[in-house]
Tab-separated table of N, CA and C in Angstrom:
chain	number	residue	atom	x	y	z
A	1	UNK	N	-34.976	-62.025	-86.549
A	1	UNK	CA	-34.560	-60.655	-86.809
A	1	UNK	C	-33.147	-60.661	-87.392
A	2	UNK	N	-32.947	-60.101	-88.507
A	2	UNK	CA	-31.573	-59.532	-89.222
A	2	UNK	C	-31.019	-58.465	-88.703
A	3	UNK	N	-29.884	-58.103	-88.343
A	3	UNK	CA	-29.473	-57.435	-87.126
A	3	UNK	C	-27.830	-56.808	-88.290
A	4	UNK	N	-28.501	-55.871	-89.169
A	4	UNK	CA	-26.970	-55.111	-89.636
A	4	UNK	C	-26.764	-53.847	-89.375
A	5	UNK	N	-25.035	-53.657	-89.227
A	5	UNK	CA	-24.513	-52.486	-88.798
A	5	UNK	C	-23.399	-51.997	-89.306
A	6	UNK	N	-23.871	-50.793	-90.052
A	6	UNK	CA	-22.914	-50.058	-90.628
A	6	UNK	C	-22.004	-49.547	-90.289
A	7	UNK	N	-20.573	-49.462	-90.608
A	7	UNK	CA	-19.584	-49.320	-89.961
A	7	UNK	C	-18.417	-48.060	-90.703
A	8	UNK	N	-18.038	-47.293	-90.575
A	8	UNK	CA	-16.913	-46.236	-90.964
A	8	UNK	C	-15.755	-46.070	-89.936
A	9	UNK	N	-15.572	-44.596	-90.084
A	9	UNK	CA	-14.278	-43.902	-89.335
A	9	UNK	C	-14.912	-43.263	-87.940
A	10	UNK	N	-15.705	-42.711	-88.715
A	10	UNK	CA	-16.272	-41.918	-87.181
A	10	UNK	C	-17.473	-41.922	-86.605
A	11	UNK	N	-18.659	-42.401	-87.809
A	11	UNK	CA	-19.772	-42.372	-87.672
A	11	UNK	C	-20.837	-41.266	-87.927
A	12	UNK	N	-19.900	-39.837	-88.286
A	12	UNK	CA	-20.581	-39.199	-88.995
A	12	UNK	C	-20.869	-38.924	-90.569
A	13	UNK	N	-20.443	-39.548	-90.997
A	13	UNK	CA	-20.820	-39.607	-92.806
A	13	UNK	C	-21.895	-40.473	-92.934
A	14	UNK	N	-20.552	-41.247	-93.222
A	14	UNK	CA	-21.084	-42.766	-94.425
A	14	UNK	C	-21.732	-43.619	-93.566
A	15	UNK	N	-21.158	-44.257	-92.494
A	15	UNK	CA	-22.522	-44.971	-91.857
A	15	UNK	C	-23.814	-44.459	-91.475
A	16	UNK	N	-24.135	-43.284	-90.828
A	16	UNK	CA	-25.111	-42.965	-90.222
A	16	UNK	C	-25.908	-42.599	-91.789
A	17	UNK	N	-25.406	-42.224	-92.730
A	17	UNK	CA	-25.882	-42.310	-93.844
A	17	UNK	C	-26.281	-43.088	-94.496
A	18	UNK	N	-25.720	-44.302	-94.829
A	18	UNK	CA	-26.121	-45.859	-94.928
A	18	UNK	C	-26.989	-46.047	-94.349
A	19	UNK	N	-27.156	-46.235	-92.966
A	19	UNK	CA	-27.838	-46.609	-91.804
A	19	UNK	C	-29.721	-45.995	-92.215
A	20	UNK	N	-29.507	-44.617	-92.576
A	20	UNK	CA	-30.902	-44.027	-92.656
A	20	UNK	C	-31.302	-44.097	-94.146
A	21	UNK	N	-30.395	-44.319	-95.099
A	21	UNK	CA	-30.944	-44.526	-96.376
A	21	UNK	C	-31.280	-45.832	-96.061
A	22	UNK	N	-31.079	-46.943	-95.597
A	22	UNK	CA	-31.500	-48.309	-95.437
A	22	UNK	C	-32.849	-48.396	-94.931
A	23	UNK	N	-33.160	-47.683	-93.455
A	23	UNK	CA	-34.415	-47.761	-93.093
A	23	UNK	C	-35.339	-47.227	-93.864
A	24	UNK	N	-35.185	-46.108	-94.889
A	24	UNK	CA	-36.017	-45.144	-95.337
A	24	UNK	C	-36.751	-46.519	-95.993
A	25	UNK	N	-35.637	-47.327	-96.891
A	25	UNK	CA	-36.064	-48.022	-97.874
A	25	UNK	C	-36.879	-49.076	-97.484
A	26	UNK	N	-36.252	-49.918	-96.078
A	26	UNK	CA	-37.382	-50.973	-95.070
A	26	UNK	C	-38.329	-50.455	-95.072
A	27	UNK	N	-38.327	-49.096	-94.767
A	27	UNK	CA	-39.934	-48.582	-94.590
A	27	UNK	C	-40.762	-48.498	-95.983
A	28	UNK	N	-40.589	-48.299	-97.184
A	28	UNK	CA	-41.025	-48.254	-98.408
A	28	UNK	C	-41.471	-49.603	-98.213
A	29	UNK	N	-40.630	-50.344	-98.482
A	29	UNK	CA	-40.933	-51.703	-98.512
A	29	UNK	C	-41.558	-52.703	-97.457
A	30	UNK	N	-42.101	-51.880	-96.354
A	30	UNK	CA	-42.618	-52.649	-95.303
A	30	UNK	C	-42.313	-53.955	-94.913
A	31	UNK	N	-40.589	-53.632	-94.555
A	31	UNK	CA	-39.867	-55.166	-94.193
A	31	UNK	C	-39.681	-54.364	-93.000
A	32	UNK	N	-39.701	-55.206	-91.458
A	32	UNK	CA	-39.890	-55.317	-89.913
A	32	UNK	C	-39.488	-56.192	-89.545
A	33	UNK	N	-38.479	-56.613	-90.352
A	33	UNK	CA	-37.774	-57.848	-89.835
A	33	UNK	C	-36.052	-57.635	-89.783
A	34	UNK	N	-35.598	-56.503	-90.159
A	34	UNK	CA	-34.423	-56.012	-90.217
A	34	UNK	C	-34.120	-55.064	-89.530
A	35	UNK	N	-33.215	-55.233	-88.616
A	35	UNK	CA	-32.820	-54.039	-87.692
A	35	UNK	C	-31.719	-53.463	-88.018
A	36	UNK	N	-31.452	-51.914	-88.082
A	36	UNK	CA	-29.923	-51.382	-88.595
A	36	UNK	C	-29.839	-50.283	-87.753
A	37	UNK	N	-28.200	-50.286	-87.501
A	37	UNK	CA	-27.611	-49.551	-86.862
A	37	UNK	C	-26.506	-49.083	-87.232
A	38	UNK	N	-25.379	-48.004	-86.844
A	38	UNK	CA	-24.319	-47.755	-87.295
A	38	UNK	C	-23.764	-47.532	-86.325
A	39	UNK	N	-22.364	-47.532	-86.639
A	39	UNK	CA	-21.561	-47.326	-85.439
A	39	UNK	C	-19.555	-46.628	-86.654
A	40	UNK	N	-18.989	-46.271	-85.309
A	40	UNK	CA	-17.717	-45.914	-86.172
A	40	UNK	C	-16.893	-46.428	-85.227
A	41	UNK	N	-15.487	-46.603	-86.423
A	41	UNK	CA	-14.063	-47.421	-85.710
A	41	UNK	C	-13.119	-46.375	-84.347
A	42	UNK	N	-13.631	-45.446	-85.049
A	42	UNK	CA	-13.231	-44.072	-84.134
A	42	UNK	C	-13.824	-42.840	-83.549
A	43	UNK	N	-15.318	-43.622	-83.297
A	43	UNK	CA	-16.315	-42.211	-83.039
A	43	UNK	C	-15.974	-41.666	-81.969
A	44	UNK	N	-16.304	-40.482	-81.422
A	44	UNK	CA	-16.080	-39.632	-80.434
A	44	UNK	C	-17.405	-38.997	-79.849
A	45	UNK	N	-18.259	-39.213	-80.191
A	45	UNK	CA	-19.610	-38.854	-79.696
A	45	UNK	C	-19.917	-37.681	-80.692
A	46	UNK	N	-19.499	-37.253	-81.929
A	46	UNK	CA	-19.399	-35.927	-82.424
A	46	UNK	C	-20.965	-35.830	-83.139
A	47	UNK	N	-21.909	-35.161	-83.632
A	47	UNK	CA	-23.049	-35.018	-84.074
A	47	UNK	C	-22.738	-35.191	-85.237
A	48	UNK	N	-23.951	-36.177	-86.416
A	48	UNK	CA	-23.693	-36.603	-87.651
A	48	UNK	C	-23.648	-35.003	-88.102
A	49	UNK	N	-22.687	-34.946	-89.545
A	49	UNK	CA	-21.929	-33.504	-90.043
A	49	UNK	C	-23.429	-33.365	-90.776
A	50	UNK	N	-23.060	-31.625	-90.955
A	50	UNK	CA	-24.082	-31.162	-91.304
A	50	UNK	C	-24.557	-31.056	-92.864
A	51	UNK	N	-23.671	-31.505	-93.569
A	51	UNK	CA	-23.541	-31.719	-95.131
A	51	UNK	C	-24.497	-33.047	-94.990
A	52	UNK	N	-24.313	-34.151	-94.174
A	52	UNK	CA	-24.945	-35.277	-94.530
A	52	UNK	C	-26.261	-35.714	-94.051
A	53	UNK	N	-26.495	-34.378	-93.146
A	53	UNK	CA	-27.831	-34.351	-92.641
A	53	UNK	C	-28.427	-32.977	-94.133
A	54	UNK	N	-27.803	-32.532	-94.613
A	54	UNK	CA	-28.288	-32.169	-95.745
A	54	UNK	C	-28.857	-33.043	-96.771
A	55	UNK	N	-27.629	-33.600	-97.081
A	55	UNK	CA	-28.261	-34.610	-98.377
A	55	UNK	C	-29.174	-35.872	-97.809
A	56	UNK	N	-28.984	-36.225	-96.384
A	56	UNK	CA	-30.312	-36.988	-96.379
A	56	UNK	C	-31.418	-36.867	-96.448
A	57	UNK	N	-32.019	-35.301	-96.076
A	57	UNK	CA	-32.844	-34.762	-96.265
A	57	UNK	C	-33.716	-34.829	-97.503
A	58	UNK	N	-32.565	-34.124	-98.647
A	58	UNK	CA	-32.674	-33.746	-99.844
A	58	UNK	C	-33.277	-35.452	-100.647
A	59	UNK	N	-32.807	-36.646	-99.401
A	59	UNK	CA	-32.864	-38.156	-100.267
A	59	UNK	C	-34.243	-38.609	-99.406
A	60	UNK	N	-34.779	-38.128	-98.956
A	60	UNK	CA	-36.258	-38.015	-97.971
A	60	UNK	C	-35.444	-39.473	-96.839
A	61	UNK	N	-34.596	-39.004	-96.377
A	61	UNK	CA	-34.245	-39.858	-95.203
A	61	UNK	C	-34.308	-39.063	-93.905
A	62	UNK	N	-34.241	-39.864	-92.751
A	62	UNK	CA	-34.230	-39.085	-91.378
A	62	UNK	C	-32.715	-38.000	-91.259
A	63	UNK	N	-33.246	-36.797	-91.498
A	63	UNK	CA	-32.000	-35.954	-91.090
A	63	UNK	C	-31.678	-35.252	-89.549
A	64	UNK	N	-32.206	-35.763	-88.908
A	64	UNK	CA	-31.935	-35.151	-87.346
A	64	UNK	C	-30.308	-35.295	-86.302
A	65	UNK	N	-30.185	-34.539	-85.969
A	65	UNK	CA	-28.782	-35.008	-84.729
A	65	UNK	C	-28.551	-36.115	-84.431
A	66	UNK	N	-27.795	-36.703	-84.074
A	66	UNK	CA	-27.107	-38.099	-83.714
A	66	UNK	C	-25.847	-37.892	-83.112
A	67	UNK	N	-25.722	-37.958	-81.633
A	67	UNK	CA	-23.929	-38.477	-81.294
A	67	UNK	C	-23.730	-40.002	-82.758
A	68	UNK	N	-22.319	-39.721	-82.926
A	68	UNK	CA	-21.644	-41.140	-83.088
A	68	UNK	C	-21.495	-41.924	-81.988
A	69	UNK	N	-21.505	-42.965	-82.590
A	69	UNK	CA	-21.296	-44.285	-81.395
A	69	UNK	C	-20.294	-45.218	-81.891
A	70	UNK	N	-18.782	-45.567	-80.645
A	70	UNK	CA	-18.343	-46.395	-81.181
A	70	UNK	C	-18.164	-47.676	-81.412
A	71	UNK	N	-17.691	-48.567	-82.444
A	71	UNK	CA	-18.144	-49.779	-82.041
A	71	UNK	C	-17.276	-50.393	-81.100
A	72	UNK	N	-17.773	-51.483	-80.934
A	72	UNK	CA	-17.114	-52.036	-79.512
A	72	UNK	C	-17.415	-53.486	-79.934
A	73	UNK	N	-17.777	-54.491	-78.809
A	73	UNK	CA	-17.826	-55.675	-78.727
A	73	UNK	C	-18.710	-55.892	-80.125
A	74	UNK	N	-18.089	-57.054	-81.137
A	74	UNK	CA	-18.332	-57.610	-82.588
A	74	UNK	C	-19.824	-58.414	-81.743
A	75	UNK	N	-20.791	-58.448	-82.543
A	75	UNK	CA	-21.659	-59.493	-82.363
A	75	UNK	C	-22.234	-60.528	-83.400
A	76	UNK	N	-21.817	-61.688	-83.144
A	76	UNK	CA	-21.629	-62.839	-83.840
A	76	UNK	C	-23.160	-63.086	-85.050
A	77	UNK	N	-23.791	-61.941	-84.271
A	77	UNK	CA	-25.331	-62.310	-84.946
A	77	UNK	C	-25.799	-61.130	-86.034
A	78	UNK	N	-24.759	-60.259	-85.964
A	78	UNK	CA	-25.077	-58.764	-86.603
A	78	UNK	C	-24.284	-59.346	-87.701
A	79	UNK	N	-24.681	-58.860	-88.986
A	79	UNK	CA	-24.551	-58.669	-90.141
A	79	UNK	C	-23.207	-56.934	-90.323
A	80	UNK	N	-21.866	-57.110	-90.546
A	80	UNK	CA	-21.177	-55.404	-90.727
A	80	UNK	C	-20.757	-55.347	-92.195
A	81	UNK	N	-21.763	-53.939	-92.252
A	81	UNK	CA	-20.948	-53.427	-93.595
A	81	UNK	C	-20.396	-52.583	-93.721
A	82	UNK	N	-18.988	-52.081	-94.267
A	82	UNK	CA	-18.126	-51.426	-93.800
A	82	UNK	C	-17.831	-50.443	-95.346
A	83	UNK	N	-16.923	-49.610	-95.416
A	83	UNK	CA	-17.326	-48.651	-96.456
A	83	UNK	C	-16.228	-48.847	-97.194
A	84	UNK	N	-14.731	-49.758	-96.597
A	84	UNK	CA	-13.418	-49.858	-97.340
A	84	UNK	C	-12.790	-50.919	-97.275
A	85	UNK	N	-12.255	-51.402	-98.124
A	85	UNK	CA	-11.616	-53.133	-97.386
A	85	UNK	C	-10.790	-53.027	-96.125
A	86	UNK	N	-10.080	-51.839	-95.807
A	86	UNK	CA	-9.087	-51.707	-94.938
A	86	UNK	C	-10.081	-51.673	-93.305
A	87	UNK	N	-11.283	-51.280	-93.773
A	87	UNK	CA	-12.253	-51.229	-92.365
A	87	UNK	C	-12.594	-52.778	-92.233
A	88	UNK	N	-12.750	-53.301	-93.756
A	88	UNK	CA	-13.176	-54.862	-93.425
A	88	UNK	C	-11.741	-56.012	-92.388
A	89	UNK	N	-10.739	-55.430	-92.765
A	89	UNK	CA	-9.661	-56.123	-92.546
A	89	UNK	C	-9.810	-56.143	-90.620
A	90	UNK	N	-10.320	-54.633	-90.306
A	90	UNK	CA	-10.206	-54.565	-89.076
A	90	UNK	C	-11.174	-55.250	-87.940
A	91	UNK	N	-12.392	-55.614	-88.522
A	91	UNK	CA	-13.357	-55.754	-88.017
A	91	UNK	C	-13.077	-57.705	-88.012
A	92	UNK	N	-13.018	-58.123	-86.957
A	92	UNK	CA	-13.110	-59.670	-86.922
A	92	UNK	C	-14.147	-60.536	-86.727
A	93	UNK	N	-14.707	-60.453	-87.654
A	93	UNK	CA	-16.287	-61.140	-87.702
A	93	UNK	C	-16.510	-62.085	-89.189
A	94	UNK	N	-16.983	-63.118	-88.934
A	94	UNK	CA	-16.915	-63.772	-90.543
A	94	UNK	C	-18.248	-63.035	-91.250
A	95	UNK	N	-18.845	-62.134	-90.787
A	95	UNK	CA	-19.742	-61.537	-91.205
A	95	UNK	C	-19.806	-59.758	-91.656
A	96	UNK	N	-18.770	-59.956	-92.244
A	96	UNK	CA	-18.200	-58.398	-92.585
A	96	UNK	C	-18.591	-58.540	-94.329
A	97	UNK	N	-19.367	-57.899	-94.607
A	97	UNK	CA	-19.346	-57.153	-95.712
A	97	UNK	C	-18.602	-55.718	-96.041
A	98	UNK	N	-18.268	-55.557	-97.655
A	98	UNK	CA	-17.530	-53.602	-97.649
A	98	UNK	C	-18.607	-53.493	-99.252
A	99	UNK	N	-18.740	-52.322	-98.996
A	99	UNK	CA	-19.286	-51.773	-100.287
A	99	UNK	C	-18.507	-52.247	-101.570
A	100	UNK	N	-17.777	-52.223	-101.387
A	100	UNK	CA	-16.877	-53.383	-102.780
A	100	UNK	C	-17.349	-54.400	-103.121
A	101	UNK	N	-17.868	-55.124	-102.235
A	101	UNK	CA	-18.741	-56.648	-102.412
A	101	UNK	C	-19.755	-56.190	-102.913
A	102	UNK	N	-20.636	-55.602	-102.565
A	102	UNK	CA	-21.691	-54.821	-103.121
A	102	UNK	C	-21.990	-53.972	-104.279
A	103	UNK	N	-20.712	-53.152	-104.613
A	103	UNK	CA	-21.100	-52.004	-105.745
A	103	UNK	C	-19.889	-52.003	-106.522
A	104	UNK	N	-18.684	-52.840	-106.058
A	104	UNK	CA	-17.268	-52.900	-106.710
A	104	UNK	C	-16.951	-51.746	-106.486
A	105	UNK	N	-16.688	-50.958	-105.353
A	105	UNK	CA	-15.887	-49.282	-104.654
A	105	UNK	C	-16.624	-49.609	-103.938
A	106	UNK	N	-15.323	-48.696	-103.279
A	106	UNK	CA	-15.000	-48.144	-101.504
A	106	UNK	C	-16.422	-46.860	-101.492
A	107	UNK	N	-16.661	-46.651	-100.488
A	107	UNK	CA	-17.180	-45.295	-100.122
A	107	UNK	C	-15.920	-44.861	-99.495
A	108	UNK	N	-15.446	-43.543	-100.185
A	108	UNK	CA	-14.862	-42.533	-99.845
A	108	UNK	C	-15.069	-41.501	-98.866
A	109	UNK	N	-14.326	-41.209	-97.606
A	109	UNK	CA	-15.026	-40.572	-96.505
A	109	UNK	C	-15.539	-38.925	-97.401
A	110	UNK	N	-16.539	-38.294	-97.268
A	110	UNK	CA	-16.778	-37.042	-97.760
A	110	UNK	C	-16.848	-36.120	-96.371
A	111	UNK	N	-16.171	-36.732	-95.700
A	111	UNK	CA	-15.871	-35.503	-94.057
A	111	UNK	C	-15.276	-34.141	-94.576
A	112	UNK	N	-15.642	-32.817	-94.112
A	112	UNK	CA	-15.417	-31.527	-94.586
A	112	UNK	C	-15.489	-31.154	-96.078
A	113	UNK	N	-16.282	-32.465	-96.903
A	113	UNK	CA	-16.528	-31.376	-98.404
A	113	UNK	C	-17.802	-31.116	-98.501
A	114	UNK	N	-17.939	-30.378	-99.769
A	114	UNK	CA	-19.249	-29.236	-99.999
A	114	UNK	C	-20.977	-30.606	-100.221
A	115	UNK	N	-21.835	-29.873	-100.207
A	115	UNK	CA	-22.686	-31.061	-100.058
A	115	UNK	C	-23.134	-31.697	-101.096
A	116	UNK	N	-22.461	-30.932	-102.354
A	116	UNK	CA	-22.394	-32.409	-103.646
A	116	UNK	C	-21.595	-33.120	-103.236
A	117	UNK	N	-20.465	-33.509	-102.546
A	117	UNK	CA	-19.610	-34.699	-102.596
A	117	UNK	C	-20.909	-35.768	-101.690
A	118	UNK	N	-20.976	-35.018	-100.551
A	118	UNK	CA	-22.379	-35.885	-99.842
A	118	UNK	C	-23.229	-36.471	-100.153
A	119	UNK	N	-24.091	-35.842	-101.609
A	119	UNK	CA	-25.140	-36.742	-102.515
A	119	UNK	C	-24.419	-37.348	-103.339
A	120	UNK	N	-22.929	-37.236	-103.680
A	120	UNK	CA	-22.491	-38.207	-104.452
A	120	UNK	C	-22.547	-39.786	-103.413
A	121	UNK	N	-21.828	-39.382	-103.068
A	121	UNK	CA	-22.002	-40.354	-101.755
A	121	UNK	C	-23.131	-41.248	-101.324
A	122	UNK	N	-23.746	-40.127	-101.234
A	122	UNK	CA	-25.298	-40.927	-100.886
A	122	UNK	C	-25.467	-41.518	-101.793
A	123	UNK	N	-25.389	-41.169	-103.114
A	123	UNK	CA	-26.342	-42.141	-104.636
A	123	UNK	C	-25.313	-43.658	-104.369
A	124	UNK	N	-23.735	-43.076	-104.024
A	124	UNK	CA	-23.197	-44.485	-103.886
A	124	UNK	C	-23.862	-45.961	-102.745
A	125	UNK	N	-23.770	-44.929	-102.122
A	125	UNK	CA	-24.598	-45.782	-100.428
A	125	UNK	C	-25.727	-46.132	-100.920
A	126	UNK	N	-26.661	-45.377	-101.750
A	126	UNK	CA	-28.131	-45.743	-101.648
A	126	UNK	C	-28.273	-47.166	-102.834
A	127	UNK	N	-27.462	-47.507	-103.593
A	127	UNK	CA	-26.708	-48.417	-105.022
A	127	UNK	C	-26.591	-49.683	-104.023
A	128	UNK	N	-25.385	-49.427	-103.012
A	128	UNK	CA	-25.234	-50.326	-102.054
A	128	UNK	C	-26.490	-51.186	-100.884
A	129	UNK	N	-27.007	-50.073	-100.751
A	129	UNK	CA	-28.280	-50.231	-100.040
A	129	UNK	C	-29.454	-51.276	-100.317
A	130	UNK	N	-29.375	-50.743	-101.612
A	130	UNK	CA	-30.428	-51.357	-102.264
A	130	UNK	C	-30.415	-52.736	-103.027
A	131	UNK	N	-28.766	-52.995	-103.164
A	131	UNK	CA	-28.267	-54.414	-103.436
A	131	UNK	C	-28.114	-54.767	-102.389
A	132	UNK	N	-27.577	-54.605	-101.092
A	132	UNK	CA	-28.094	-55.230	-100.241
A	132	UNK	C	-29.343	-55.742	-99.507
A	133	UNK	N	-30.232	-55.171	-99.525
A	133	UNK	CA	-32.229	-55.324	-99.383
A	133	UNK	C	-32.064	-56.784	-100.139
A	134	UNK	N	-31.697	-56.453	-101.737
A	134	UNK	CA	-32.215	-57.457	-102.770
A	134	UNK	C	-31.300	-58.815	-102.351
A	135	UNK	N	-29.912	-58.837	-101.527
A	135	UNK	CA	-29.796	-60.102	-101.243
A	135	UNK	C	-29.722	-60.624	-100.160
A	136	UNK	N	-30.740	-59.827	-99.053
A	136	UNK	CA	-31.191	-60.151	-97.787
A	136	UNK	C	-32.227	-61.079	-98.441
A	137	UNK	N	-33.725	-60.653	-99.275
A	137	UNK	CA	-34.715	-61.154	-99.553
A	137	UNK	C	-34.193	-62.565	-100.071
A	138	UNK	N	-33.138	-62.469	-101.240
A	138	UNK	CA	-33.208	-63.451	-101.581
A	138	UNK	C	-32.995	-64.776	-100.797
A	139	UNK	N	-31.913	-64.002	-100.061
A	139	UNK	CA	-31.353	-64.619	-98.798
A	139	UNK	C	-32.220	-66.178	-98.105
A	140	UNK	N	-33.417	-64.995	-97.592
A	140	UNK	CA	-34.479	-65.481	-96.884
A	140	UNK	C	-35.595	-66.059	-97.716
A	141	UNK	N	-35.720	-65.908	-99.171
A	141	UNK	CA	-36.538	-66.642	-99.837
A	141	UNK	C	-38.109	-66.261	-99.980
């Protein structure tokens, strides 16, 4: 089992967004061998925002409630991808990925804007997403 976890500020944007555009796509692709989760550097238990349960919707991903969760103890076996180099810097794991590695840019937090910044967002995450899938497979062969 591949064991990755998306990582932000709070856990209501960009990871939990990541997180469900990723599965949508496992599920297209009937891969059951990848587990994903998200978590934030500073969550507070707050419910994913309601702009990004919009545009996941609108991206046929799971849009339902979610506390954030924060992260805590690194696990040596999880795969983190993080949305900024400055999140990568924080996270001490030789297994930190940032959307920069992936798409060359940061994901930009879109906390309190209108819900085009959110599908901008998302098309970024879902870019990321989907280059990541393609070098898990290759990964594994």
């Amino acid at each position: 089992m591949i064991k990755i976890c998306f990582v932000c500020a709070g856990n209501t944007c960009r990871s939990i967004m990541a997180e469900r555009l990723m599965k949508r796509n496992l599920k297209k692709l009937k891969v059951k061998d990848i587990s994903v989760t998200s978590k934030g550097l500073n969550a507070k238990g707050d419910n994913i925002a309601e702009n990004a349960k919009q545009a996941l919707k609108i991206k046929g991903a799971l849009a339902s409630n979610r506390k954030s969760v924060k992260l805590g103890k690194i696990d040596v076996k999880t795969i983190y991808v993080v949305m900024t180099e400055q999140q990568k810097a924080l996270i001490k794991s030789t297994q930190v990925l940032s959307f920069k590695d992936l798409i060359g840019q940061e994901i930009v937090d879109p906390y309190g804007q209108d819900l085009q910044t959110y599908l901008t967002t998302c098309e970024q995450l879902e870019k990321g997403v989907e280059i990541l899938i393609e070098k898990i497979i290759k990964w594994r062969g």
